[in-house]
Short mmCIF file of C-alpha atoms and ligand atoms in Angstrom, two decimals:
data_model
loop_
_atom_site.label_atom_id
_atom_site.label_comp_id
_atom_site.label_asym_id
_atom_site.label_seq_id
_atom_site.Cartn_x
_atom_site.Cartn_y
_atom_site.Cartn_z
CA UNK K 425 64.88 100.53 95.16
CA UNK K 426 67.49 100.55 98.04
CA UNK K 427 70.40 102.94 98.01
CA UNK K 428 73.26 102.81 97.22
CA UNK K 429 72.98 100.97 94.03
CA UNK K 430 74.60 100.85 90.19
CA UNK K 431 72.76 101.94 87.37
CA UNK K 432 74.00 101.01 83.97
CA UNK K 433 73.06 102.29 80.70
CA UNK K 434 73.67 99.70 78.32
CA UNK K 435 72.54 101.61 75.43
CA UNK K 436 75.18 104.55 76.09
CA UNK K 437 78.00 100.98 76.17
CA UNK K 438 76.28 99.57 73.05
CA UNK K 439 76.83 103.18 71.53
CA UNK K 440 80.40 103.44 73.06
CA UNK K 441 81.31 100.04 71.39
CA UNK K 442 79.92 101.32 68.14
CA UNK K 443 82.17 103.97 68.13
CA UNK K 444 85.06 101.91 69.52
CA UNK K 445 85.15 99.39 66.87
CA UNK K 446 84.17 101.77 64.15
CA UNK K 447 87.38 103.82 64.86
CA UNK K 448 89.61 100.68 65.90
CA UNK K 449 88.92 99.71 62.27
CA UNK K 450 91.71 96.75 61.92
CA UNK K 451 93.36 96.99 65.17
CA UNK K 452 92.38 94.21 67.75
CA UNK K 453 90.40 95.43 71.04
CA UNK K 454 90.72 93.16 74.08
CA UNK K 455 88.64 94.40 76.98
CA UNK K 456 90.18 94.77 80.27
CA UNK K 457 87.87 92.54 82.45
CA UNK K 458 89.16 93.85 85.74
CA UNK K 459 87.31 97.40 84.94
CA UNK K 460 83.98 95.81 85.17
CA UNK K 461 83.20 92.17 85.95
CA UNK K 462 79.54 92.59 85.46
CA UNK K 463 77.58 89.64 83.46
CA UNK K 464 75.39 91.70 81.51
CA UNK K 465 78.01 94.48 80.79
CA UNK K 466 80.91 91.69 79.42
CA UNK K 467 78.32 90.15 77.36
CA UNK K 468 77.37 92.84 75.53
CA UNK K 469 80.69 93.42 74.86
CA UNK K 470 81.23 89.83 73.75
CA UNK K 471 78.69 90.26 71.19
CA UNK K 472 81.09 92.67 69.42
CA UNK K 473 83.80 90.43 69.12
CA UNK K 474 86.09 92.02 71.20
CA UNK K 475 88.79 89.69 73.36
CA UNK K 476 89.07 90.10 76.61
CA UNK K 477 92.61 91.02 79.01
CA UNK K 478 92.20 89.15 82.09
CA UNK K 479 95.04 89.46 85.13
CA UNK K 480 93.85 86.89 87.35
CA UNK K 481 92.99 83.09 87.12
CA UNK K 482 89.03 83.61 87.99
CA UNK K 483 88.75 86.34 85.28
CA UNK K 484 89.86 83.91 82.87
CA UNK K 485 87.35 81.25 83.97
CA UNK K 486 85.09 84.74 84.28
CA UNK K 487 85.38 85.50 80.43
CA UNK K 488 85.18 82.39 79.56
CA UNK K 489 81.91 82.05 81.09
CA UNK K 490 81.02 85.24 79.51
CA UNK K 491 81.34 83.98 75.91
CA UNK K 492 84.93 85.46 75.22
CA UNK K 493 86.92 83.06 72.80
CA UNK K 494 89.72 81.38 74.37
CA UNK K 495 92.55 82.22 71.97
CA UNK K 496 91.04 85.72 72.37
CA UNK K 497 92.31 86.09 75.98
CA UNK K 498 95.62 87.26 77.40
CA UNK K 499 96.42 87.06 80.21
CA UNK K 500 98.89 89.81 82.16
CA UNK K 501 99.79 90.37 85.76
CA UNK K 502 103.25 90.09 87.85
CA UNK K 503 102.34 87.70 90.17
CA UNK K 504 100.84 84.52 88.24
CA UNK K 505 100.13 81.71 90.32
CA UNK K 506 101.17 78.03 89.68
CA UNK K 507 97.48 77.61 89.63
CA UNK K 508 96.20 80.38 87.38
CA UNK K 509 98.87 79.54 84.84
CA UNK K 510 97.34 75.95 84.82
CA UNK K 511 94.51 77.47 84.07
CA UNK K 512 95.84 79.29 81.70
CA UNK K 513 97.06 76.54 79.58
CA UNK K 514 94.01 74.17 80.47
CA UNK K 515 91.71 77.04 78.51
CA UNK K 516 94.38 77.14 75.68
CA UNK K 517 94.23 81.08 76.47
CA UNK K 518 95.69 83.40 73.36
CA UNK K 519 98.76 84.74 75.04
CA UNK K 520 100.73 85.24 78.19
CA UNK K 521 102.04 88.76 78.67
CA UNK K 522 105.13 87.87 80.80
CA UNK K 523 106.24 90.02 83.30
CA UNK K 524 109.74 88.58 84.63
CA UNK K 525 112.34 85.83 83.79
CA UNK K 526 111.34 83.49 86.30
CA UNK K 527 107.74 83.45 85.30
CA UNK K 528 108.75 82.70 81.85
CA UNK K 529 110.90 79.56 83.54
CA UNK K 530 107.78 78.65 85.53
CA UNK K 531 105.48 78.62 82.60
CA UNK K 532 107.80 76.62 80.45
CA UNK K 533 107.72 73.85 83.23
CA UNK K 534 103.91 73.82 83.66
CA UNK K 535 103.79 73.73 79.96
CA UNK K 536 105.88 70.57 79.50
CA UNK K 537 104.41 69.16 82.75
CA UNK K 538 101.11 69.61 80.98
CA UNK K 539 101.94 68.99 77.54
CA UNK K 540 100.77 72.42 76.34
CA UNK K 541 101.52 74.67 74.27
CA UNK K 542 101.95 78.43 74.99
CA UNK K 543 102.17 81.99 73.28
CA UNK K 544 104.43 84.58 75.01
CA UNK K 545 104.47 88.41 74.46
CA UNK K 546 106.99 89.95 76.67
CA UNK K 547 105.86 92.96 78.95
CA UNK K 548 108.27 95.73 78.04
CA UNK K 549 108.75 98.39 80.63
CA UNK K 550 109.13 101.41 78.45
CA UNK K 551 110.52 103.67 80.77
CA UNK K 552 107.67 106.16 79.15
CA UNK K 553 106.24 108.34 82.38
CA UNK K 554 102.67 109.60 81.85
CA UNK K 555 100.17 112.21 83.53
CA UNK K 556 98.38 110.84 85.96
CA UNK K 557 97.81 109.73 89.35
CA UNK K 558 101.13 108.05 90.63
CA UNK K 559 99.13 104.97 91.64
CA UNK K 560 97.90 104.38 88.10
CA UNK K 561 101.01 105.23 86.22
CA UNK K 562 102.61 101.37 85.16
CA UNK K 563 105.50 102.41 82.37
CA UNK K 564 108.38 103.54 84.53
CA UNK K 565 111.43 102.15 85.81
CA UNK K 566 110.31 102.28 89.53
CA UNK K 567 107.02 100.34 88.72
CA UNK K 568 106.88 96.72 89.28
CA UNK K 569 105.27 95.86 85.68
CA UNK K 570 107.36 94.34 82.46
CA UNK K 571 110.98 93.73 81.95
CA UNK K 572 113.45 96.37 80.75
CA UNK K 573 114.29 97.05 77.31
CA UNK K 574 117.72 95.45 77.89
CA UNK K 575 116.47 92.31 78.85
CA UNK K 576 114.41 91.35 75.78
CA UNK K 577 116.87 89.48 74.26
CA UNK K 578 117.43 87.06 76.42
CA UNK K 579 113.70 86.08 77.19
CA UNK K 580 113.79 85.92 73.10
CA UNK K 581 116.98 83.31 73.34
CA UNK K 582 115.33 81.46 76.06
CA UNK K 583 111.78 81.40 74.23
CA UNK K 584 113.22 80.19 70.85
CA UNK K 585 115.57 77.28 72.86
CA UNK K 586 112.25 75.36 73.99
CA UNK K 587 109.55 73.41 72.03
CA UNK K 588 106.71 74.45 73.77
CA UNK K 589 106.66 78.40 73.66
CA UNK K 590 106.42 80.83 71.40
CA UNK K 591 107.32 84.43 70.73
CA UNK K 592 104.23 86.52 69.37
CA UNK K 593 104.98 89.87 70.46
CA UNK K 594 105.83 92.75 72.84
CA UNK K 595 103.27 93.94 75.08
CA UNK K 596 103.32 97.58 76.53
CA UNK K 597 100.59 99.22 79.23
CA UNK K 598 102.34 102.74 80.50
CA UNK K 599 98.77 103.75 82.79
CA UNK K 600 95.56 104.33 83.61
CA UNK K 601 93.57 107.61 82.75
CA UNK K 602 95.41 109.35 80.20
CA UNK K 603 94.54 111.96 78.42
CA UNK K 604 97.31 113.92 77.47
CA UNK K 605 97.80 112.28 74.03
CA UNK K 606 101.43 113.19 73.89
CA UNK K 607 101.86 110.26 76.48
CA UNK K 608 100.42 107.64 73.34
CA UNK K 609 102.86 109.24 70.92
CA UNK K 610 105.92 108.93 73.18
CA UNK K 611 105.01 105.15 73.56
CA UNK K 612 104.52 104.81 69.71
CA UNK K 613 108.04 106.13 69.41
CA UNK K 614 109.41 104.26 71.90
CA UNK K 615 107.72 101.25 70.62
CA UNK K 616 109.33 102.25 66.97
CA UNK K 617 112.66 102.31 68.64
CA UNK K 618 112.58 98.84 70.31
CA UNK K 619 110.95 96.92 67.33
CA UNK K 620 114.24 98.74 65.27
CA UNK K 621 116.47 97.42 67.71
CA UNK K 622 115.24 93.92 67.84
CA UNK K 623 115.09 94.04 63.52
CA UNK K 624 118.88 94.52 63.31
CA UNK K 625 119.70 91.54 66.32
CA UNK K 626 117.57 89.65 64.28
CA UNK K 627 114.25 89.29 66.11
CA UNK K 628 110.75 90.32 63.95
CA UNK K 629 107.77 91.03 66.00
CA UNK K 630 104.82 90.36 64.15
CA UNK K 631 102.09 91.29 67.22
CA UNK K 632 102.10 94.62 69.29
CA UNK K 633 99.78 95.08 72.34
CA UNK K 634 99.60 98.53 73.01
CA UNK K 635 97.38 98.34 76.17
CA UNK K 636 95.11 100.31 77.45
CA UNK K 637 94.90 103.52 79.54
CA UNK K 638 93.12 106.08 77.17
CA UNK K 639 90.93 108.45 80.06
CA UNK K 640 87.46 109.27 80.02
CA UNK K 641 85.96 112.82 80.82
CA UNK K 642 84.97 112.55 84.72
CA UNK K 643 84.56 116.55 84.74
CA UNK K 644 81.85 116.70 81.99
CA UNK K 645 80.60 113.25 81.70
CA UNK K 646 77.04 113.89 80.32
CA UNK K 647 78.71 116.40 77.59
CA UNK K 648 81.21 113.84 76.49
CA UNK K 649 79.99 110.35 77.48
CA UNK K 650 82.40 108.71 74.87
CA UNK K 651 85.97 108.59 74.83
CA UNK K 652 88.03 110.18 72.40
CA UNK K 653 88.89 106.75 70.38
CA UNK K 654 89.44 108.61 67.00
CA UNK K 655 91.97 110.57 68.27
CA UNK K 656 93.87 107.73 70.73
CA UNK K 657 93.85 105.47 67.41
CA UNK K 658 94.96 108.20 64.95
CA UNK K 659 97.80 108.80 67.69
CA UNK K 660 99.12 105.25 67.01
CA UNK K 661 98.23 105.74 63.07
CA UNK K 662 100.49 108.51 63.26
CA UNK K 663 103.39 107.39 64.87
CA UNK K 664 103.61 103.83 64.79
CA UNK K 665 106.05 102.64 62.04
CA UNK K 666 105.34 98.98 61.64
CA UNK K 667 105.22 96.79 58.63
CA UNK K 668 101.47 95.80 57.43
CA UNK K 669 101.82 92.17 58.91
CA UNK K 670 102.17 93.25 62.38
CA UNK K 671 99.00 92.64 63.97
CA UNK K 672 98.37 95.79 66.78
CA UNK K 673 96.10 94.79 70.01
CA UNK K 674 94.95 97.15 72.66
CA UNK K 675 93.43 96.27 75.94
CA UNK K 676 91.11 99.04 76.82
CA UNK K 677 89.01 99.24 80.42
CA UNK K 678 88.12 102.53 81.57
CA UNK K 679 87.28 103.76 78.04
CA UNK K 680 84.58 101.41 77.41
CA UNK K 681 82.69 101.17 80.40
CA UNK K 682 83.80 103.94 82.53
CA UNK K 683 80.67 106.43 81.49
CA UNK K 684 77.75 104.16 81.55
CA UNK K 685 77.71 103.49 85.16
CA UNK K 686 76.49 105.62 88.09
CA UNK K 687 76.25 104.93 91.66
CA UNK K 688 73.08 106.48 93.18
CA UNK K 689 72.72 106.85 96.93
CA UNK K 690 70.86 109.21 99.68
CA UNK K 691 71.76 112.00 101.33
CA UNK K 692 71.51 110.67 105.66
CA UNK K 693 72.11 113.92 107.32
CA UNK K 694 73.06 117.08 106.87
CA UNK K 695 75.74 118.25 109.28
CA UNK K 696 76.71 121.78 110.11
CA UNK K 697 80.79 121.66 111.54
CA UNK K 698 82.69 124.57 112.65
CA UNK K 699 84.01 125.45 109.02
CA UNK K 700 81.99 122.98 107.38
CA UNK K 701 78.99 121.50 106.04
CA UNK K 702 78.58 117.88 105.82
CA UNK K 703 76.60 115.48 103.59
CA UNK K 704 76.85 112.41 104.95
CA UNK K 705 75.46 110.30 102.08
CA UNK K 706 74.89 106.38 102.49
CA UNK K 707 77.37 105.23 99.68
CA UNK K 708 81.15 105.09 101.13
CA UNK K 709 84.38 103.78 99.85
CA UNK K 710 82.71 100.44 100.20
CA UNK K 711 81.13 101.00 97.29
CA UNK K 712 83.26 103.30 95.68
CA UNK K 713 86.70 103.06 96.55
CA UNK K 714 88.26 105.64 93.65
CA UNK K 715 88.23 108.77 95.79
CA UNK K 716 89.62 107.33 98.63
CA UNK K 717 92.48 105.37 96.82
CA UNK K 718 93.52 107.84 93.82
CA UNK K 719 91.77 111.10 94.89
CA UNK K 720 89.86 110.56 91.98
CA UNK K 721 87.04 113.19 91.67
CA UNK K 722 83.13 112.22 90.11
CA UNK K 723 80.65 114.65 89.38
CA UNK K 724 78.06 114.28 91.65
CA UNK K 725 74.48 115.52 90.93
CA UNK K 726 71.61 115.80 92.77
CA UNK K 727 68.44 114.01 90.84
CA UNK K 728 65.99 116.35 91.50
CA UNK K 729 67.10 120.14 90.91
CA UNK K 730 64.88 122.37 93.35
CA UNK K 731 66.96 125.50 93.66
CA UNK K 732 69.38 125.35 90.51
CA UNK K 733 70.76 128.71 90.98
CA UNK K 734 71.67 128.75 94.75
CA UNK K 735 74.57 126.27 95.31
CA UNK K 736 75.76 125.48 98.84
CA UNK K 737 79.62 124.23 99.81
CA UNK K 738 79.62 120.85 101.11
CA UNK K 739 82.20 118.05 101.85
CA UNK K 740 80.31 114.86 100.83
CA UNK K 741 81.72 112.14 102.27
CA UNK K 742 80.60 108.06 103.21
CA UNK K 743 79.25 106.44 106.24
CA UNK K 744 82.29 104.43 106.97
CA UNK K 745 85.04 104.82 110.16
CA UNK K 746 88.13 106.11 108.16
CA UNK K 747 88.68 109.85 107.27
CA UNK K 748 89.64 109.19 103.74
CA UNK K 749 85.80 108.11 102.85
CA UNK K 750 85.35 111.42 101.01
CA UNK K 751 83.72 111.91 97.74
CA UNK K 752 84.14 115.52 97.40
CA UNK K 753 85.65 118.20 99.39
CA UNK K 754 84.09 122.10 99.21
CA UNK K 755 81.98 120.94 96.42
CA UNK K 756 79.18 123.41 95.23
CA UNK K 757 75.71 121.59 94.98
CA UNK K 758 72.08 122.71 95.22
CA UNK K 759 70.92 122.84 98.74
CA UNK K 760 70.56 119.34 100.15
CA UNK K 761 68.53 117.66 102.56
CA UNK K 762 67.91 114.64 104.74
CA UNK K 763 66.40 111.57 101.80
CA UNK K 764 67.77 113.60 98.68
CA UNK K 765 68.97 111.16 95.75
CA UNK K 766 72.46 111.88 94.52
CA UNK K 767 74.22 110.43 91.40
CA UNK K 768 77.73 110.03 91.21
CA UNK K 769 78.65 110.12 87.54
CA UNK K 770 81.19 107.94 85.65
CA UNK K 771 80.98 104.96 88.02
CA UNK K 772 81.14 102.46 85.12
CA UNK K 773 85.18 101.01 85.58
CA UNK K 774 86.62 100.51 88.92
CA UNK K 775 83.55 100.94 90.83
CA UNK K 776 81.80 97.80 91.65
CA UNK K 777 84.44 95.69 91.02
CA UNK K 778 86.30 97.30 93.96
CA UNK K 779 83.63 97.08 96.22
CA UNK K 780 84.35 95.36 99.90
CA UNK K 781 82.71 94.68 102.86
CA UNK K 782 84.52 96.20 105.41
CA UNK K 783 82.52 97.52 108.03
CA UNK K 784 80.34 94.65 107.14
CA UNK K 785 78.84 96.68 104.54
CA UNK K 786 76.15 95.14 102.22
CA UNK K 787 77.08 95.17 98.48
CA UNK K 788 75.00 97.13 96.06
CA UNK K 789 73.03 95.50 93.62
CA UNK K 790 72.65 96.58 89.92
CA UNK K 791 70.17 97.59 87.70
CA UNK K 792 70.10 98.23 84.04
CA UNK K 793 68.74 100.42 81.05
CA UNK K 794 68.19 97.99 78.83
CA UNK K 795 69.33 98.28 74.87
CA UNK K 796 66.60 98.73 72.52
CA UNK K 797 66.37 96.44 69.54
CA UNK K 798 68.52 94.23 71.12
CA UNK K 799 67.72 91.09 69.13
CA UNK K 800 67.54 92.57 65.99
CA UNK K 801 70.89 94.61 66.52
CA UNK K 802 72.75 91.70 67.86
CA UNK K 803 71.70 89.67 65.20
CA UNK K 804 73.37 91.75 62.69
CA UNK K 805 76.38 91.83 64.43
CA UNK K 806 76.94 88.22 65.14
CA UNK K 807 76.76 87.50 61.50
CA UNK K 808 79.48 89.56 61.08
CA UNK K 809 81.74 88.38 63.96
CA UNK K 810 84.64 87.42 64.32
CA UNK K 811 86.08 89.99 62.01
CA UNK K 812 86.34 93.67 62.92
CA UNK K 813 86.81 94.44 59.22
CA UNK K 814 83.38 93.33 58.39
CA UNK K 815 82.01 94.82 61.44
CA UNK K 816 83.58 98.20 59.87
CA UNK K 817 81.28 97.45 56.79
CA UNK K 818 78.42 97.19 59.06
CA UNK K 819 78.81 100.18 60.38
CA UNK K 820 79.95 102.20 57.57
CA UNK K 821 76.72 101.05 55.98
CA UNK K 822 75.17 102.96 58.70
CA UNK K 823 73.48 99.27 60.00
CA UNK K 824 74.55 99.77 63.14
CA UNK K 825 75.45 103.50 63.72
CA UNK K 826 72.75 105.12 63.82
C1 LIG S 779 94.31 97.51 83.49
C2 LIG S 779 95.31 96.94 82.32
C3 LIG S 779 94.38 97.82 81.62
C4 LIG S 779 93.12 98.43 81.21
O1 LIG S 779 93.54 99.68 81.26
P1 LIG S 779 92.37 101.33 81.09
O2 LIG S 779 92.84 102.42 81.75
O3 LIG S 779 91.00 100.84 82.07
O4 LIG S 779 92.05 101.41 79.86
C5 LIG S 779 95.25 96.90 80.47
N1 LIG S 779 96.01 96.04 80.11
C6 LIG S 779 96.73 96.16 81.42
C7 LIG S 779 97.65 95.07 81.26
C8 LIG S 779 95.89 96.21 82.34
O5 LIG S 779 96.71 95.50 83.68
#
């Protein structure tokens, strides 16, 4: 197989999905498909009854092609174009998560022209700061996302005065790769406050979408291959005070697909610099942008362990003509030689979807470790769809959680 290529472990993805729906119980989950749009991966996710969270018109079309049902698709994004709004209306998606007053007015006018009805959730910027890289914070006032708490009532009034829009609820998304659960606790408490405030103003909220953001363990992916769904949902169970007919949705991306993908690459050259030893690999920022874009650190392992006890220090860098094309600096790993195969772990989310052809690079191919007992397992699951509760029964009866 020509390197670099992506290898996806569909068995691990399936285990992750089983763990997720078990702990989510009656919470509704949408998969944020921007994290990974691979057809096989998306197909497997739809077989577990998840909805989709889309951020472009093309993602909506792709989600439909992969089998997500249209009423289970939500559409977020600060810059939805008229054409994308028409695609969404044409396909009767479940909900628009709107991010500004002007966008709401545009959706209203297009829906009127098309004689369509649109469900609207207002994306609120809760001004909750989170412990993550500044480029993946989305819920503080200086970010471009959502509307302020003070603006909600004005938008609600506007929606109520139309006959083709309905308010379905509120939407939040505070950022990504969040591992400090206090951040989610703050979000839950802020949401309680907003719901109380709206209740006092005579507005009842029956749908809440709390976004995504649950982080994964990039340092110890082998030890912790599955995100901590249990404690994540427990934070909301313990801190969110909403009445029982309020439906609570989440939109998870990274925590579902992050650990199931690896990028395999070969060492092209070893170069001794003046103060540094470089391992130049055949994967670059065009194959995996996260290190260059967010200073993200992925674990890198050598596939054949020749001298496990003698590690050397390398800067592991790509071939692209950019100084930011660095995967790890001062990284300790077994001695590397030209031709060695390296595995970059935890590349399932925001990996292949961000590939570019800069430097006229070829696009990496995808290979898969297939699921076992695929047909029998999926039949059981299909029978249980679409309700999570019956899936949960299947899981607790040990039919799908071995
Ligand atoms: C990207 C995104 C998500 C998913 O975030 P993860 O950190 O991958 O879980 C959810 N909701 C919205 C609106 C997003 O833009």
